[in-house]
Coordinates of C-alpha atoms in Angstrom, one line a residue:
Chain A
M1 CA 16.7 -41.3 3.0
I2 CA 18.7 -39.8 0.2
K3 CA 19.1 -42.6 -2.2
I4 CA 20.6 -43.2 -5.6
A5 CA 18.4 -42.0 -8.4
M6 CA 20.9 -42.4 -11.0
L7 CA 24.5 -43.2 -11.0
G8 CA 27.2 -43.1 -13.4
L9 CA 26.6 -45.0 -16.5
L10 CA 26.8 -41.5 -17.8
F11 CA 30.0 -41.2 -19.8
T12 CA 31.6 -43.6 -17.4
S13 CA 34.9 -45.1 -18.3
C14 CA 36.4 -47.4 -15.8
A15 CA 39.9 -48.7 -16.2
G16 CA 40.2 -52.2 -14.9
A17 CA 37.7 -54.3 -13.0
V18 CA 36.2 -52.7 -10.0
V19 CA 35.0 -54.7 -7.1
K20 CA 33.5 -53.9 -3.7
G21 CA 36.1 -52.5 -1.5
D22 CA 37.8 -50.6 -4.2
L23 CA 36.2 -47.4 -2.9
S24 CA 35.8 -46.3 0.7
L25 CA 33.6 -43.7 2.3
K26 CA 34.7 -41.6 5.2
L27 CA 32.4 -39.4 7.1
T28 CA 33.8 -36.5 9.1
V29 CA 31.9 -33.9 11.0
F30 CA 33.2 -30.4 11.2
D31 CA 32.1 -29.8 14.8
P32 CA 31.0 -32.8 16.8
T33 CA 29.3 -30.7 19.4
V34 CA 26.9 -28.0 18.4
K35 CA 24.2 -25.9 19.9
T36 CA 20.7 -26.7 18.8
G37 CA 19.9 -24.8 15.6
S38 CA 23.5 -24.4 14.6
K39 CA 24.8 -25.6 11.3
I40 CA 25.9 -29.2 11.3
G41 CA 28.4 -29.7 8.5
I42 CA 29.6 -33.1 7.4
R43 CA 32.1 -34.1 4.7
V44 CA 31.8 -37.3 2.7
T45 CA 35.2 -38.4 1.4
T46 CA 35.4 -41.1 -1.3
T47 CA 38.8 -42.7 -1.6
N48 CA 40.1 -45.1 -4.3
E49 CA 41.5 -48.0 -2.3
S50 CA 42.3 -50.0 -5.5
D51 CA 45.4 -50.1 -7.7
H52 CA 43.6 -48.6 -10.7
P53 CA 41.7 -45.5 -11.6
I54 CA 38.0 -45.4 -10.9
T55 CA 35.4 -43.1 -12.4
Y56 CA 32.0 -42.2 -11.2
H57 CA 29.6 -39.3 -11.4
N58 CA 28.4 -36.9 -8.7
T59 CA 24.9 -35.9 -9.7
N60 CA 22.0 -35.3 -7.4
L61 CA 21.2 -35.4 -3.7
C62 CA 20.1 -38.9 -4.1
N63 CA 23.6 -40.1 -4.6
Y64 CA 24.0 -40.6 -0.9
S65 CA 21.8 -42.2 1.7
F66 CA 22.2 -40.7 5.1
K67 CA 21.1 -42.6 8.2
V68 CA 20.7 -40.4 11.2
F69 CA 19.6 -41.9 14.5
T70 CA 19.0 -40.5 18.0
S71 CA 20.7 -42.0 21.0
A72 CA 17.4 -43.9 21.6
G73 CA 17.8 -45.5 18.2
S74 CA 15.0 -43.7 16.5
P75 CA 15.5 -42.2 13.1
A76 CA 15.8 -38.4 13.2
P77 CA 12.8 -36.8 11.5
E78 CA 13.2 -35.8 7.9
T79 CA 12.8 -32.2 6.8
E80 CA 10.4 -31.2 4.1
L81 CA 13.3 -30.9 1.7
Q82 CA 14.4 -34.5 2.4
K83 CA 10.9 -35.8 1.9
S84 CA 10.4 -33.9 -1.3
L85 CA 13.5 -35.3 -2.9
N86 CA 11.5 -38.4 -3.6
C87 CA 14.6 -40.4 -4.4
D88 CA 12.6 -43.6 -5.0
F89 CA 10.7 -42.0 -7.8
R90 CA 11.0 -43.7 -11.2
G91 CA 9.6 -42.2 -14.4
P92 CA 10.4 -41.7 -18.0
M93 CA 12.7 -38.8 -17.3
T94 CA 14.5 -40.4 -14.4
G95 CA 18.2 -40.0 -15.1
I96 CA 18.0 -36.4 -16.3
T97 CA 20.8 -34.4 -14.7
G98 CA 21.7 -30.8 -14.2
R99 CA 24.8 -31.2 -12.1
N100 CA 26.8 -34.0 -13.5
I101 CA 30.4 -34.0 -12.3
L102 CA 32.7 -36.7 -13.6
V103 CA 35.0 -37.8 -10.9
T104 CA 38.1 -39.9 -11.7
L105 CA 40.2 -41.1 -8.8
K106 CA 43.6 -42.5 -9.2
P107 CA 44.7 -45.1 -6.8
G108 CA 44.9 -43.5 -3.3
E109 CA 43.1 -40.3 -4.4
S110 CA 40.1 -38.9 -2.7
S111 CA 37.2 -36.6 -3.5
S112 CA 34.9 -35.1 -1.0
E113 CA 31.5 -33.4 -0.8
D114 CA 30.1 -31.3 2.0
F115 CA 26.5 -31.3 3.3
R116 CA 24.5 -29.5 5.9
L117 CA 22.6 -32.1 7.7
L118 CA 20.0 -29.8 9.2
E119 CA 18.7 -29.2 5.7
F120 CA 17.7 -32.9 5.5
F121 CA 17.1 -33.9 9.1
D122 CA 15.5 -32.3 12.2
M123 CA 18.2 -32.5 14.8
S124 CA 16.9 -29.7 17.0
E125 CA 16.3 -32.0 19.9
P126 CA 19.3 -31.9 22.2
G127 CA 21.1 -35.2 22.5
E128 CA 23.5 -37.5 20.7
Y129 CA 23.0 -38.4 17.1
S130 CA 24.8 -41.1 15.1
V131 CA 25.3 -40.5 11.4
Q132 CA 26.3 -42.9 8.7
V133 CA 26.2 -42.6 4.9
D134 CA 25.9 -45.2 2.2
R135 CA 26.4 -44.9 -1.5
T136 CA 26.0 -47.3 -4.3
F137 CA 28.6 -47.1 -7.0
P138 CA 28.1 -48.7 -10.4
N139 CA 30.1 -51.9 -10.8
I140 CA 31.1 -51.7 -7.2
G141 CA 28.0 -51.8 -5.1
R142 CA 27.0 -50.4 -1.9
V143 CA 29.6 -48.8 0.3
S144 CA 29.0 -47.7 3.9
S145 CA 30.9 -45.1 5.8
N146 CA 32.1 -45.0 9.4
I147 CA 29.6 -43.8 12.0
V148 CA 30.1 -40.4 13.6
T149 CA 28.5 -39.1 16.7
I150 CA 27.2 -35.5 16.9
T151 CA 26.1 -34.0 20.2
V152 CA 23.5 -31.3 20.1
T153 CA 23.4 -29.2 23.2
P154 CA 20.6 -26.9 24.4
Chain B
M1 CA 28.8 30.5 70.8
P2 CA 31.9 31.2 68.8
C3 CA 31.8 33.6 65.9
Y4 CA 34.3 34.3 63.2
I5 CA 35.5 37.6 61.8
D6 CA 37.2 37.9 58.6
P7 CA 39.5 39.3 57.4
E8 CA 42.2 40.1 59.8
G9 CA 42.9 43.7 60.7
F10 CA 39.4 44.3 61.9
Y11 CA 38.3 45.0 65.5
A12 CA 35.5 42.7 66.3
F13 CA 32.8 42.5 68.9
A14 CA 29.6 40.6 69.3
V15 CA 26.2 41.4 70.7
A16 CA 24.0 38.7 71.9
N17 CA 20.2 39.1 71.5
N18 CA 19.6 38.8 75.2
G19 CA 22.0 41.4 76.4
P20 CA 25.6 41.2 75.6
T21 CA 28.6 40.7 77.7
V22 CA 31.0 42.0 75.2
K23 CA 34.5 40.9 75.2
T24 CA 37.0 42.2 72.7
Q25 CA 40.3 40.7 71.9
S26 CA 42.7 42.0 69.3
T27 CA 44.5 38.7 68.8
S28 CA 41.7 36.3 68.7
I29 CA 38.6 35.9 66.7
T30 CA 36.8 33.9 69.3
Q31 CA 34.5 35.7 71.6
E32 CA 32.3 34.3 74.3
V33 CA 28.9 35.9 74.7
T34 CA 26.5 35.4 77.6
S35 CA 22.8 35.9 76.9
T36 CA 20.8 38.1 79.3
Y37 CA 18.1 39.5 77.1
P38 CA 14.5 38.5 77.8
A39 CA 13.6 35.7 75.6
Q40 CA 10.2 37.2 74.7
E41 CA 11.9 40.2 72.9
Y42 CA 13.9 37.9 70.7
P43 CA 12.2 34.7 70.2
M44 CA 15.1 33.2 68.3
P45 CA 18.5 33.5 69.9
H46 CA 21.0 35.1 67.6
I47 CA 24.2 37.0 67.7
D48 CA 25.0 40.2 65.7
V49 CA 28.6 40.5 64.9
F50 CA 30.2 43.8 64.1
A51 CA 33.6 44.5 62.8
I52 CA 35.2 47.9 63.0
A53 CA 38.3 48.8 61.3
N54 CA 41.1 49.2 63.6
S55 CA 44.6 49.3 62.5
S56 CA 45.8 47.9 65.7
A57 CA 43.6 44.8 65.5
V58 CA 44.9 41.7 63.6
Y59 CA 42.7 38.6 63.1
T60 CA 43.5 35.5 61.0
A61 CA 40.1 34.3 59.7
P62 CA 39.5 31.2 57.5
C63 CA 38.6 31.7 53.8
S64 CA 35.0 31.5 52.8
T65 CA 33.8 28.0 52.1
P66 CA 32.7 27.3 48.5
K67 CA 29.5 25.3 48.3
P68 CA 27.7 23.9 45.2
A69 CA 24.3 24.9 44.2
S70 CA 21.8 22.2 45.0
T71 CA 20.9 21.7 41.3
N72 CA 22.9 22.1 38.2
A73 CA 26.1 23.1 40.0
L74 CA 27.9 22.3 36.8
L75 CA 26.7 22.7 33.3
P76 CA 27.2 21.0 31.0
K77 CA 28.0 17.8 32.9
T78 CA 28.7 15.6 29.8
W79 CA 31.6 16.3 27.6
F80 CA 32.6 14.5 24.4
A81 CA 36.3 13.7 24.1
G82 CA 38.1 16.1 21.9
E83 CA 35.4 18.8 22.0
S84 CA 35.6 22.0 24.1
Y85 CA 32.8 23.2 26.3
N86 CA 32.2 26.5 28.1
I87 CA 31.2 25.4 31.6
T88 CA 29.4 27.2 34.3
I89 CA 29.8 26.3 38.0
T90 CA 27.2 27.7 40.3
G91 CA 27.3 27.8 44.1
T92 CA 28.2 30.1 47.0
G93 CA 31.3 31.2 48.7
F94 CA 33.5 31.7 45.7
T95 CA 36.3 34.1 46.1
T96 CA 36.5 36.6 43.3
P97 CA 39.6 38.4 42.2
A98 CA 38.2 41.5 43.8
N99 CA 37.8 39.8 47.2
A100 CA 40.9 37.7 47.0
T101 CA 43.7 38.3 49.5
A102 CA 47.1 36.7 50.0
A103 CA 45.6 34.3 52.5
C104 CA 42.4 33.6 50.6
P105 CA 43.2 33.6 46.9
V106 CA 40.7 33.4 44.1
T107 CA 38.8 30.1 44.3
P108 CA 40.7 27.5 42.4
V109 CA 39.2 25.0 40.0
V110 CA 40.8 21.7 39.0
A111 CA 39.6 19.0 36.6
K112 CA 40.7 15.4 37.1
T113 CA 40.1 12.1 35.3
S114 CA 41.2 8.6 36.1
T115 CA 42.9 7.6 32.9
G116 CA 42.6 10.5 30.4
S117 CA 43.2 14.2 30.7
V118 CA 41.1 17.3 30.5
G119 CA 42.4 20.7 29.4
L120 CA 41.0 23.5 31.6
S121 CA 41.4 27.1 30.6
G122 CA 39.9 30.5 31.1
V123 CA 38.8 29.9 34.7
T124 CA 37.0 33.0 35.8
V125 CA 35.3 33.6 39.2
V126 CA 32.7 35.8 37.9
S127 CA 31.0 36.3 41.3
P128 CA 30.7 34.6 44.7
T129 CA 28.1 32.4 43.1
Q130 CA 29.4 31.7 39.6
I131 CA 32.6 30.5 37.9
T132 CA 33.1 30.0 34.2
A133 CA 35.8 28.1 32.4
T134 CA 36.5 26.2 29.2
V135 CA 37.2 22.4 29.3
M136 CA 38.5 20.2 26.6
P137 CA 38.9 16.5 27.3
D138 CA 41.6 14.9 25.2
A139 CA 40.5 13.4 22.0
S140 CA 41.8 10.0 23.0
D141 CA 40.0 10.0 26.3
P142 CA 37.9 6.9 26.9
T143 CA 34.4 7.0 28.3
E144 CA 34.9 7.6 32.0
L145 CA 33.8 9.8 34.9
A146 CA 35.7 12.9 35.7
E147 CA 35.7 15.4 38.5
I148 CA 35.7 19.1 38.9
T149 CA 37.0 20.3 42.3
V150 CA 36.2 23.9 43.3
G151 CA 38.1 25.5 46.2
N152 CA 41.0 24.4 48.4
S153 CA 40.3 21.8 51.0
S154 CA 43.1 23.2 53.2
N155 CA 42.0 26.7 53.0
G156 CA 38.3 27.4 53.2
G157 CA 37.2 24.1 51.9
A158 CA 36.3 22.6 48.6
F159 CA 33.6 20.6 46.8
S160 CA 33.7 18.3 43.8
V161 CA 31.2 17.8 41.0
R162 CA 31.2 14.7 38.9
T163 CA 31.1 14.8 35.2
Q164 CA 31.3 12.3 32.4
I165 CA 33.6 12.3 29.5
L166 CA 32.2 10.4 26.5
G167 CA 35.0 8.8 24.5
N168 CA 34.7 7.6 20.9
Q169 CA 36.8 4.6 20.2
I170 CA 36.5 1.7 17.7
Q171 CA 37.7 -1.5 19.1
C172 CA 38.3 -4.8 17.3
G173 CA 36.1 -7.8 18.2
P174 CA 38.0 -10.9 19.4
S175 CA 38.1 -12.6 16.1
L176 CA 40.2 -9.8 14.5
N177 CA 43.0 -10.2 17.0
C178 CA 44.0 -6.6 16.9
T179 CA 46.8 -5.2 19.1
P180 CA 46.1 -2.7 20.5
T181 CA 42.4 -3.3 20.7
V182 CA 41.6 0.4 20.0
I183 CA 42.1 0.9 16.3
S184 CA 40.6 4.3 15.7
T185 CA 41.8 7.9 15.9
T186 CA 39.7 11.0 16.5
D187 CA 42.2 13.7 16.1
G188 CA 42.4 13.6 12.3
S189 CA 45.5 11.5 12.2
T190 CA 45.6 8.5 9.9
P191 CA 44.5 5.4 11.8
P192 CA 46.7 2.3 11.6
A193 CA 45.3 0.0 8.9
Q194 CA 44.1 -3.3 10.1
T195 CA 44.4 -6.4 7.9
A196 CA 41.4 -8.6 6.9
V197 CA 40.3 -10.8 4.0
V198 CA 37.2 -10.7 1.9
G199 CA 34.4 -12.7 3.5
Q200 CA 35.9 -12.4 7.0
Q201 CA 33.4 -11.5 9.6
I202 CA 34.4 -8.0 10.9
V203 CA 33.1 -7.3 14.3
L204 CA 33.8 -3.8 15.7
N205 CA 32.8 -2.6 19.1
T206 CA 32.6 0.9 20.7
T207 CA 32.5 2.2 24.2
T208 CA 29.3 4.0 23.6
P209 CA 27.1 3.7 26.7
V210 CA 23.4 3.1 26.2
T211 CA 22.7 5.9 28.7
T212 CA 25.0 8.7 29.8
A213 CA 25.5 9.3 33.5
Y214 CA 23.8 12.7 33.5
D215 CA 22.2 13.5 30.2
G216 CA 20.0 10.6 29.2
P217 CA 20.4 8.1 26.3
T218 CA 23.0 8.2 23.6
L219 CA 21.5 8.9 20.2
T220 CA 21.8 8.0 16.5
P221 CA 25.0 5.9 16.6
T222 CA 26.0 5.8 13.0
W223 CA 28.6 3.9 11.1
T224 CA 30.1 4.7 7.7
V225 CA 31.8 1.8 6.0
G226 CA 33.8 2.2 2.8
G227 CA 34.2 -0.4 0.2
T228 CA 31.6 -2.9 -1.0
N229 CA 30.3 -4.5 2.1
I230 CA 27.3 -6.6 3.3
G231 CA 25.8 -7.6 6.6
G232 CA 25.8 -11.3 5.8
W233 CA 24.6 -14.0 3.4
T234 CA 22.8 -17.2 4.5
P235 CA 22.2 -19.5 1.6
S236 CA 20.6 -22.9 1.8
N237 CA 19.6 -25.5 -0.8
T238 CA 16.2 -24.0 -1.2
S239 CA 16.9 -20.4 -0.7
G240 CA 19.6 -18.1 -1.8
P241 CA 18.4 -14.7 -0.6
P242 CA 20.0 -11.4 -1.5
P243 CA 22.8 -10.5 1.0
N244 CA 21.8 -8.5 4.0
P245 CA 22.9 -4.9 3.9
T246 CA 25.3 -3.9 6.7
T247 CA 23.4 -2.4 9.6
L248 CA 24.9 1.1 9.9
N249 CA 22.4 3.0 12.0
N250 CA 21.4 2.9 15.6
T251 CA 23.9 0.2 16.7
P252 CA 27.0 0.9 18.7
N253 CA 28.6 -2.3 17.3
L254 CA 29.2 -3.2 13.7
T255 CA 29.2 -6.6 11.9
T256 CA 30.1 -6.5 8.3
Y257 CA 31.9 -8.4 5.5
W258 CA 33.8 -6.9 2.7
I259 CA 33.4 -8.6 -0.6
Y260 CA 36.1 -6.8 -2.6
P261 CA 39.7 -6.3 -1.7
G262 CA 40.9 -2.8 -1.1
N263 CA 43.5 -0.7 0.7
A264 CA 42.8 1.7 3.5
I265 CA 39.1 1.1 3.4
P266 CA 37.7 3.7 5.9
V267 CA 35.3 2.9 8.8
T268 CA 33.9 5.8 10.8
Y269 CA 31.7 5.9 13.8
Q270 CA 29.9 8.8 15.5
Y271 CA 27.1 9.2 18.1
C272 CA 25.3 12.1 19.7
V273 CA 23.7 13.1 23.0
N274 CA 21.3 15.9 24.1
I275 CA 23.4 17.6 26.7
Q276 CA 21.8 20.1 29.1
G277 CA 23.6 23.4 29.2
A278 CA 25.4 22.8 25.9
N279 CA 24.8 25.0 22.9
P280 CA 23.4 23.5 20.8
V281 CA 21.9 20.9 23.1
L282 CA 22.5 18.1 20.6
Q283 CA 26.1 17.4 20.7
C284 CA 27.9 14.7 18.7
S285 CA 31.2 12.9 19.2
L286 CA 34.2 13.5 17.0
P287 CA 34.2 10.8 14.3
A288 CA 36.3 7.8 15.2
N289 CA 38.2 6.7 12.2
A290 CA 39.6 3.2 11.5
A291 CA 41.0 1.7 8.3
F292 CA 41.4 -1.8 6.9
N293 CA 43.5 -3.3 4.2
V294 CA 41.4 -6.1 2.8
T295 CA 42.9 -8.8 0.6
G296 CA 41.4 -11.6 -1.3
P297 CA 41.7 -13.7 -4.5
S298 CA 40.5 -12.6 -7.9
V299 CA 40.0 -14.2 -11.2
S300 CA 42.1 -12.7 -14.0
S301 CA 40.5 -15.0 -16.6
M302 CA 38.3 -18.0 -16.9
S303 CA 38.9 -20.8 -19.3
T304 CA 35.8 -22.7 -20.3
P305 CA 36.6 -25.5 -22.8
T306 CA 33.5 -27.2 -24.0
G307 CA 32.5 -30.5 -25.6
Y308 CA 29.6 -30.9 -27.9
V309 CA 25.9 -31.7 -27.9
G310 CA 25.3 -35.2 -29.0
I311 CA 23.9 -38.6 -28.4
F312 CA 26.1 -40.6 -26.0
A313 CA 26.1 -44.1 -24.6
G314 CA 23.0 -44.8 -22.6
P315 CA 21.6 -43.5 -24.9
L316 CA 21.8 -40.0 -23.5
L317 CA 21.1 -36.6 -25.0
G318 CA 23.6 -34.3 -23.4
Y319 CA 26.5 -31.9 -23.5
G320 CA 29.4 -34.2 -23.5
P321 CA 31.6 -36.0 -23.3
T322 CA 33.0 -33.7 -20.6
G323 CA 30.6 -30.9 -21.2
I324 CA 31.9 -27.6 -20.0
Q325 CA 34.9 -27.1 -17.8
F326 CA 35.4 -24.1 -15.6
N327 CA 39.1 -23.4 -15.1
P328 CA 39.8 -19.9 -13.5
T329 CA 43.2 -18.3 -13.5
L330 CA 43.5 -17.0 -10.0
S331 CA 45.6 -14.2 -8.6
N332 CA 46.2 -12.8 -5.1
T333 CA 45.3 -16.1 -3.6
T334 CA 45.9 -16.5 0.1
G335 CA 47.9 -19.7 0.0
D336 CA 46.2 -22.9 1.0
S337 CA 43.7 -21.1 3.2
G338 CA 40.1 -20.7 2.2
Q339 CA 37.9 -22.6 -0.2
F340 CA 36.5 -21.9 -3.6
D341 CA 32.8 -22.7 -3.9
W342 CA 30.8 -23.2 -7.2
V343 CA 27.1 -22.4 -7.3
Q344 CA 25.1 -23.0 -10.4
L345 CA 21.7 -21.5 -11.2
I346 CA 19.5 -23.0 -13.8
T347 CA 18.0 -20.2 -15.8
N348 CA 16.2 -22.4 -18.3
D349 CA 15.8 -26.2 -18.6
T350 CA 12.8 -27.0 -20.9
L351 CA 12.0 -30.4 -22.3
T352 CA 9.9 -30.8 -25.4
L353 CA 8.8 -34.4 -25.7
T354 CA 6.9 -36.1 -28.5
S355 CA 5.2 -39.3 -27.5
T356 CA 4.9 -42.4 -29.6
T357 CA 1.3 -41.4 -30.1
G358 CA 2.3 -38.0 -31.5
T359 CA 1.4 -35.9 -28.4
I360 CA 3.8 -33.1 -27.8
Q361 CA 4.5 -31.9 -24.2
T362 CA 6.6 -29.2 -22.8
C363 CA 8.0 -30.1 -19.5
I364 CA 10.1 -28.6 -16.8
N365 CA 11.8 -30.2 -13.9
V366 CA 10.0 -30.2 -10.6
T367 CA 11.4 -27.8 -8.1
V368 CA 11.5 -27.7 -4.3
P369 CA 9.3 -26.0 -3.2
P370 CA 7.2 -26.9 -6.1
T371 CA 6.7 -23.9 -8.5
S372 CA 6.1 -23.5 -12.2
S373 CA 9.4 -21.7 -12.7
G374 CA 11.5 -24.6 -13.7
T375 CA 14.5 -22.6 -12.6
G376 CA 16.6 -22.4 -9.4
L377 CA 19.6 -23.8 -7.7
D378 CA 21.2 -26.7 -9.6
T379 CA 21.1 -29.8 -7.3
L380 CA 22.7 -28.5 -4.2
Y381 CA 24.6 -25.7 -2.5
P382 CA 27.5 -25.5 -3.2
Y383 CA 27.5 -27.2 -6.6
A384 CA 31.2 -28.2 -6.0
T385 CA 34.2 -27.0 -4.2
G386 CA 37.8 -26.5 -5.4
T387 CA 39.6 -24.4 -8.0
S388 CA 37.9 -25.9 -11.0
T389 CA 34.8 -27.9 -11.8
H390 CA 32.7 -28.9 -14.8
D391 CA 29.3 -30.0 -15.9
N392 CA 27.9 -32.2 -18.5
P393 CA 24.1 -32.3 -18.1
S394 CA 22.3 -35.1 -19.9
G395 CA 19.1 -37.0 -20.0
Q396 CA 18.2 -40.6 -20.7
L397 CA 16.4 -41.0 -24.0
N398 CA 13.4 -43.2 -23.7
S399 CA 12.2 -44.7 -26.9
T400 CA 9.5 -46.7 -25.2
T401 CA 7.6 -43.5 -24.4
Y402 CA 9.0 -40.9 -26.8
T403 CA 10.0 -40.6 -30.5
R404 CA 11.5 -37.2 -30.1
E405 CA 13.2 -35.5 -27.1
A406 CA 14.4 -31.9 -27.1
R407 CA 16.1 -30.1 -24.3
S408 CA 17.0 -26.4 -24.0
F409 CA 19.3 -25.7 -21.1
S410 CA 21.0 -22.5 -19.9
A411 CA 22.8 -21.9 -16.6
Q412 CA 24.9 -19.4 -14.8
M413 CA 27.9 -20.8 -12.9
Y414 CA 29.1 -18.6 -10.0
L415 CA 32.5 -18.9 -8.4
L416 CA 32.8 -17.8 -4.8
W417 CA 35.6 -17.9 -2.3
D418 CA 35.2 -18.5 1.5
P419 CA 38.1 -17.7 3.7
L420 CA 36.9 -20.5 6.1
L421 CA 37.4 -18.3 9.1
P422 CA 35.0 -18.4 12.1
S423 CA 31.6 -17.0 10.9
S424 CA 33.0 -16.1 7.5
I425 CA 30.9 -16.2 4.3
P426 CA 31.7 -16.8 0.7
V427 CA 32.1 -13.8 -1.6
P428 CA 31.4 -13.8 -5.3
L429 CA 34.2 -13.5 -7.8
G430 CA 32.1 -13.7 -10.9
S431 CA 30.1 -16.0 -13.1
V432 CA 29.9 -17.8 -16.4
T433 CA 26.7 -17.9 -18.5
W434 CA 26.4 -20.9 -20.8
G435 CA 23.9 -23.2 -22.4
W436 CA 23.1 -25.7 -25.0
S437 CA 20.1 -27.2 -26.8
G438 CA 19.6 -30.4 -28.7
T439 CA 16.9 -32.4 -30.3
A440 CA 17.1 -36.2 -30.6
A441 CA 14.8 -38.3 -32.8
Y442 CA 14.2 -42.0 -32.6
S443 CA 14.1 -43.8 -35.9
S444 CA 14.9 -47.2 -37.2
G445 CA 15.8 -48.4 -33.8
S446 CA 18.3 -45.7 -32.8
W447 CA 18.4 -42.1 -31.7
S448 CA 20.1 -39.4 -33.7
L449 CA 20.8 -35.8 -33.1
I450 CA 18.8 -33.7 -35.6
S451 CA 19.6 -30.2 -34.3
S452 CA 21.7 -28.6 -31.6
S453 CA 23.2 -25.3 -30.5
T454 CA 25.4 -23.9 -27.8
T455 CA 25.7 -20.6 -26.1
T456 CA 29.3 -19.4 -26.0
P457 CA 30.4 -19.3 -22.4
S458 CA 30.9 -15.8 -21.1
W459 CA 32.7 -15.0 -17.9
G460 CA 32.1 -11.8 -16.0
T461 CA 33.8 -10.5 -12.9
S462 CA 31.1 -9.4 -10.5
S463 CA 30.4 -9.0 -6.8
S464 CA 26.8 -10.0 -7.3
Y465 CA 25.6 -12.9 -5.3
P466 CA 23.6 -15.7 -6.9
T467 CA 20.0 -15.6 -5.7
W468 CA 17.4 -18.4 -5.8
S469 CA 14.2 -19.4 -4.2
D470 CA 13.8 -22.9 -5.6
L471 CA 16.0 -26.0 -5.7
M472 CA 16.1 -28.1 -8.8
P473 CA 16.9 -31.5 -7.3
Y474 CA 16.9 -33.3 -10.7
S475 CA 15.3 -36.4 -9.1
G476 CA 13.6 -37.3 -12.4
Q477 CA 10.2 -35.7 -11.8
V478 CA 9.0 -33.4 -14.4
L479 CA 5.9 -31.1 -14.8
C480 CA 4.4 -31.3 -18.2
Q481 CA 1.7 -29.5 -20.1

């Protein structure tokens, strides 16, 4: 799973105390029914549900942890890219960033990122897949999204 | 056995091969003949018919019956719309001007189509076995079967020969929503300009048959597409290949994308056929011409305010506190439609690490797939979406392991725009090259910056796509030597 390698202690400035529930994650799928092999695009939208601004950083693919299950409850196979991300790795250079986008959300504001699931999971087998994403935000904790269903047809 | 004498004004009689009983009749052409000849003298029964001029005899006889030759009764049988062809009809029973009478005029020739029209001129009945003419299907004719009729069915009879007109029309694919569907002209007139946006998938179809009805396959279908166009672009996190060129040859249908705006961008289509009886045999259609007005956003300028290289809370060595911002001034935007995509390529990211034992290592970030390049796509495709973005790369300073950490970083940030239409692709608007370097040293319990530099950001408008073969996931793994 894509996991957090490093989160925003980087230049983070949070106004006010943040608590779990201050941020929400909403997962939407661009096309809930796709033919096998077609792109499966999803959008992760983070919304500030609090009454104060919240700042965090979007850095690497390990920011998010996607859970993809088949209708039988089995985890969908990971692609080589997903395996090679090695989000659990910890070393002396852990925390180095290339992309480092500072996101500040005012109360009620949202920010979203798009992903192509097929780059991370093998969903070529026709059937129904359920997808959920988690993200751990500094000073807030782990936030889980809604679950969406994607139907892959032959 | 009846026999027929033609033309009228002749006195007719008949002799049967077995001894005639000759009857003559001045007002009828029908004579009854009774055979009395011994069969052995004339093994095959036949009747000889003689006509003798007799001013007092008047017969009304039917006209001769035109019949087509068993092969190649019409050449050529395939005609391109808008082109003229000298055709030859071969058969028997054609009435020439010399043989024509008031009752049996020169054998007529008529050309018919179901939807288009064919100009027919210069019809000449050269002989009872050959007719020549010139045909010219209208330039706007579609591909359809046509018919040449020779003779008159109510006077002597007629026959028809089928032919095929090959039209040349460019039609919009469904996603373009053109009305009418045919958007091309072949008569040299200016085609009506269609509207499109950059990055929109343009699918154009033609009516070119794979094989003609009478002259074999169609050949060398060829498109000419103006403007800067590509056949597609399929990036992923681990691969950003160069865009596919538009397939212009040997395809009757076209899929292309324009990546620059432009007015009256021309599109032309033409194909050929080896036509038997044509001169030369290889004949080609008139070019079908279409035109597109393509719109899209552009960047008139790019503001790139920057921060500075320093030691920040963490402690971090980085380009902060907000790094570099990318704020384009956009023009010709298409309202709220479409999406701006940012894509960043790392062109250099080298770490020089001095360990607490004094060992100096040069390291690069591990890529996917693993290579020694240390360059590639920064983190993911796209880097971000929206009309602006920023970056402030940094790295945790680790005094447990290192006493000095240096980083040299350079990147190229591309801005692209995707109309977000079905099967559309992003098109590049330009890119910013930028970079920084810094060296931090650990001493007396704290890190300090001992050197730094920045590369002045430089924006360039360009239709060049970013290309990469490696992903730099920045998951913390480095390759050192």
